Amino acid sequence: LVISSYTPSLSALCRSWERARDAHHSFNVLVVTQPHTPGLSALPGTVSEGRRLCEALAESKVANTALNDQEATVDSVRSVIDQYSWVHLACHGSQHLADATKSAFALYDGPLSLTDLMGTTANNAELAFLSACQTAVGDEKIPEEAAHLAAGMLAAGFKGVVATMWSIGDADAPIVVDEYYRRLLQLRRGVGIGVGSSGAAYALHEAVTQLRKEVGENQFVKWAPFVHFGI
C-alpha cells in the first residue's frame, strides 16, 4: 500500500539530497559476487544473481564490470570502485557494534571495511545494492540505528542504498535483484523520476512484491528484510 524509504539520520538524508539535485547522469555498474568466501558458508546463489544482473544490464546497454570469487579481493574492489556510480555487492556482511567503521563485506581474501571505502567512492556515486545478510541491522544499544553498513555506505558517498535487516535466503536474493534492476532501468529510461529521486525505492517495492507473490505472503521473513535508505 505504501512505498517505504528510510534514513539513519536527518543529516544523512540532507547530504544525499544535496548530492542528487543535479539532473540524472550516465551511469555504470560494478558487480561483486563472492560464492565461496574462505572460512564462511558458501553462497552459490550469488553466481546466478550476478549473471542475471549482468544480463539485464547488457540488455539495457549499461556498461558493467563483474568481479567474482577469487577476482573479488579487497584490493581489486577498492582499486576500481571509484570508477562506478552503481555498486552491487553480493557476499557475506558483518556489523561491528563497537566501531562502525570496522563493519565490513567479506571478500575472497578478507574484509572490505567501511574505513576502506571512505574516500574511495566515485564523485558521482549514486546507488549501492548490498545483497548481503544483515547490512541494515540495528542494535538495542544504538537507538539511532546509524551504525550499520547501509548507513556507512551513505556516509561514504552513495545517495541511495538497498540493504537487508536480517539474513536473506540464497534463492530469494536473485529474484529480488533481477526484478529490482529491471524495474529501475525501466524507470530510468522513462520520464517519471523527478530531480533528486533515484527511483530505487520504487523499484525495490516492485521487486519485493514479486518475491512475496512467489514465496507467499505468510513467508514474510523472506520478503520483509529488504529496505531502501537515502533518496
Coordinates of C-alpha atoms in Angstrom, one line a residue:
L1 CA 0.0 0.0 0.0
V2 CA 3.0 2.3 0.5
I3 CA 6.5 2.7 -0.8
S4 CA 8.9 2.9 2.1
S5 CA 12.3 4.6 2.3
Y6 CA 14.4 5.2 5.4
T7 CA 17.3 7.3 6.6
P8 CA 19.7 6.7 9.5
S9 CA 19.7 10.4 10.3
L10 CA 18.3 13.7 9.0
S11 CA 21.9 14.9 8.2
A12 CA 22.4 11.7 6.0
L13 CA 19.2 12.5 4.1
C14 CA 20.3 16.1 3.6
R15 CA 23.7 15.0 2.3
S16 CA 22.1 12.6 -0.2
W17 CA 19.7 15.3 -1.4
E18 CA 22.5 17.9 -1.8
R19 CA 24.4 15.4 -4.0
A20 CA 21.4 14.5 -6.1
R21 CA 20.0 17.8 -7.1
D22 CA 21.7 17.8 -10.5
A23 CA 20.0 16.1 -13.5
H24 CA 20.5 12.3 -13.9
H25 CA 23.8 11.5 -15.4
S26 CA 25.0 8.4 -17.3
F27 CA 25.9 5.5 -15.1
N28 CA 27.9 2.3 -15.0
V29 CA 27.8 -0.7 -12.6
L30 CA 30.4 -2.7 -10.6
V31 CA 29.0 -6.2 -9.7
V32 CA 30.9 -8.1 -7.0
T33 CA 29.9 -11.7 -6.1
Q34 CA 31.5 -13.9 -3.6
P35 CA 30.1 -17.5 -3.6
H36 CA 33.0 -19.2 -1.7
T37 CA 34.4 -16.9 1.0
P38 CA 37.1 -18.8 2.8
G39 CA 36.0 -19.6 6.4
L40 CA 32.4 -18.8 5.8
S41 CA 29.4 -20.6 4.5
A42 CA 29.0 -20.9 0.7
L43 CA 26.7 -18.6 -1.2
P44 CA 26.2 -20.4 -4.5
G45 CA 23.2 -18.2 -5.4
T46 CA 25.4 -15.2 -5.8
V47 CA 26.7 -16.6 -9.1
S48 CA 23.2 -16.8 -10.6
E49 CA 22.4 -13.4 -9.1
G50 CA 25.4 -11.8 -10.7
R51 CA 24.8 -13.5 -14.0
R52 CA 21.2 -12.4 -14.2
L53 CA 22.1 -8.8 -13.2
C54 CA 24.8 -8.6 -15.9
E55 CA 22.3 -9.9 -18.5
A56 CA 19.8 -7.3 -17.5
L57 CA 22.4 -4.6 -17.7
A58 CA 23.6 -5.8 -21.1
E59 CA 20.1 -5.8 -22.5
S60 CA 19.8 -2.1 -21.5
K61 CA 23.3 -1.4 -22.9
V62 CA 24.6 -0.3 -19.5
A63 CA 28.4 -0.6 -19.0
N64 CA 29.3 -3.0 -16.2
T65 CA 32.2 -4.9 -14.7
A66 CA 31.9 -8.2 -12.8
L67 CA 34.3 -9.4 -10.2
N68 CA 33.5 -13.0 -9.0
D69 CA 35.0 -15.3 -6.4
Q70 CA 38.8 -15.1 -6.5
E71 CA 38.7 -11.9 -8.6
A72 CA 36.8 -10.2 -5.8
T73 CA 39.6 -9.3 -3.4
V74 CA 39.9 -6.3 -1.2
D75 CA 42.5 -4.6 -3.4
S76 CA 40.7 -5.3 -6.6
V77 CA 37.4 -3.9 -5.4
R78 CA 39.0 -0.9 -3.6
S79 CA 41.1 0.0 -6.7
V80 CA 38.2 0.3 -9.1
I81 CA 35.1 1.3 -7.0
D82 CA 35.8 5.0 -7.6
Q83 CA 35.1 4.4 -11.3
Y84 CA 31.4 3.3 -10.9
S85 CA 28.3 5.2 -10.0
W86 CA 26.3 2.0 -9.1
V87 CA 27.8 -0.8 -7.0
H88 CA 26.3 -4.3 -6.3
L89 CA 27.8 -6.4 -3.5
A90 CA 26.6 -10.0 -3.2
C91 CA 28.5 -11.5 -0.3
H92 CA 28.6 -12.0 3.5
G93 CA 28.5 -8.9 5.6
S94 CA 29.3 -8.2 9.2
Q95 CA 28.4 -5.5 11.6
H96 CA 30.9 -4.2 14.2
L97 CA 28.9 -2.7 17.1
A98 CA 31.8 -1.3 19.0
D99 CA 33.3 0.5 15.9
A100 CA 31.0 1.0 12.9
T101 CA 34.0 1.8 10.6
K102 CA 35.1 -1.8 11.1
S103 CA 31.8 -3.2 9.7
A104 CA 32.7 -4.9 6.5
F105 CA 31.9 -7.0 3.4
A106 CA 33.6 -10.4 3.3
L107 CA 35.6 -10.8 0.1
Y108 CA 37.9 -13.6 -1.0
D109 CA 41.0 -12.5 0.9
G110 CA 39.5 -10.6 3.8
P111 CA 37.1 -7.9 4.9
L112 CA 36.4 -4.8 2.9
S113 CA 35.6 -2.4 5.7
L114 CA 33.8 1.0 5.7
T115 CA 37.2 2.5 6.5
D116 CA 38.5 1.1 3.3
L117 CA 35.5 2.6 1.4
M118 CA 35.7 6.1 2.9
G119 CA 37.2 8.4 0.3
T120 CA 37.3 5.8 -2.4
T121 CA 33.9 6.0 -3.9
A122 CA 33.2 7.8 -7.2
N123 CA 32.3 11.5 -7.2
N124 CA 29.1 10.6 -8.9
A125 CA 28.4 7.5 -6.7
E126 CA 24.7 7.1 -6.7
L127 CA 23.3 3.6 -5.7
A128 CA 24.6 0.7 -3.8
F129 CA 22.8 -2.6 -3.5
L130 CA 24.0 -4.6 -0.5
S131 CA 22.9 -8.2 -1.3
A132 CA 24.4 -9.4 1.9
C133 CA 23.0 -10.5 5.2
Q134 CA 22.2 -8.1 8.0
T135 CA 23.5 -4.9 6.3
A136 CA 20.8 -2.8 7.9
V137 CA 20.7 -4.4 11.4
G138 CA 20.3 -2.0 14.3
D139 CA 21.1 -2.7 17.9
E140 CA 19.2 -2.0 21.2
K141 CA 22.3 -0.2 22.4
I142 CA 22.4 2.0 19.4
P143 CA 19.0 3.7 19.3
E144 CA 19.7 6.0 16.4
E145 CA 20.4 2.9 14.2
A146 CA 23.1 4.8 12.3
A147 CA 26.0 2.4 12.7
H148 CA 25.1 -0.3 10.2
L149 CA 26.6 -0.9 6.7
A150 CA 23.8 0.8 4.9
A151 CA 24.3 4.0 6.9
G152 CA 28.1 3.7 6.3
M153 CA 27.6 3.5 2.5
L154 CA 25.6 6.7 2.6
A155 CA 28.4 8.3 4.6
A156 CA 30.9 7.0 2.1
G157 CA 29.2 9.0 -0.7
F158 CA 26.3 6.9 -2.1
K159 CA 22.9 8.7 -2.4
G160 CA 20.8 5.6 -2.0
V161 CA 21.3 2.1 -0.6
V162 CA 19.3 -1.1 -0.7
A163 CA 20.1 -3.3 2.3
T164 CA 18.7 -6.1 4.5
M165 CA 17.5 -6.2 8.1
W166 CA 18.3 -9.8 8.7
S167 CA 19.7 -12.9 6.9
I168 CA 18.2 -13.5 3.4
G169 CA 17.6 -16.7 1.5
D170 CA 20.2 -17.6 -1.1
A171 CA 17.5 -18.5 -3.5
D172 CA 15.4 -15.3 -2.8
A173 CA 18.1 -12.7 -3.5
P174 CA 18.4 -13.4 -7.2
I175 CA 14.6 -12.9 -7.6
V176 CA 14.7 -9.5 -5.9
V177 CA 17.9 -8.4 -7.7
D178 CA 16.6 -9.4 -11.1
E179 CA 13.2 -7.6 -10.7
Y180 CA 14.8 -4.6 -8.9
Y181 CA 17.2 -3.7 -11.7
R182 CA 14.8 -4.4 -14.5
R183 CA 12.3 -2.1 -12.9
L184 CA 14.9 0.5 -12.1
L185 CA 16.2 0.5 -15.6
Q186 CA 12.7 0.9 -16.9
L187 CA 12.2 3.9 -14.7
R188 CA 15.5 5.5 -15.7
R189 CA 14.5 5.2 -19.4
G190 CA 11.2 6.9 -18.7
V191 CA 10.3 10.4 -17.5
G192 CA 8.6 9.6 -14.2
I193 CA 11.6 10.3 -12.0
G194 CA 11.9 13.8 -10.7
V195 CA 15.0 15.8 -9.7
G196 CA 16.5 14.4 -6.5
S197 CA 15.0 10.9 -6.9
S198 CA 16.8 7.8 -8.0
G199 CA 13.8 5.6 -8.4
A200 CA 15.4 2.9 -6.3
A201 CA 12.7 2.8 -3.6
Y202 CA 10.0 2.3 -6.3
A203 CA 12.0 -0.4 -8.0
L204 CA 12.6 -2.2 -4.7
H205 CA 8.9 -2.0 -3.8
E206 CA 8.1 -3.8 -7.1
A207 CA 10.8 -6.4 -6.6
V208 CA 9.7 -7.3 -3.1
T209 CA 6.1 -7.5 -4.3
Q210 CA 7.3 -10.1 -6.9
L211 CA 9.1 -12.1 -4.3
R212 CA 6.1 -12.0 -2.0
K213 CA 4.0 -13.4 -4.8
E214 CA 6.4 -16.3 -5.4
V215 CA 7.1 -17.3 -1.8
G216 CA 3.7 -16.4 -0.3
E217 CA 2.6 -13.5 1.9
N218 CA 2.8 -15.6 5.0
Q219 CA 6.6 -16.1 4.4
F220 CA 7.3 -12.5 5.5
V221 CA 10.7 -13.5 6.9
K222 CA 11.8 -14.0 3.3
W223 CA 10.5 -10.8 1.7
A224 CA 10.3 -8.2 4.5
P225 CA 14.1 -7.7 5.2
F226 CA 14.8 -5.7 2.0
V227 CA 14.8 -2.0 2.7
H228 CA 15.9 1.3 1.0
F229 CA 17.9 4.1 2.6
G230 CA 18.6 7.6 1.2
I231 CA 16.9 9.1 -1.8

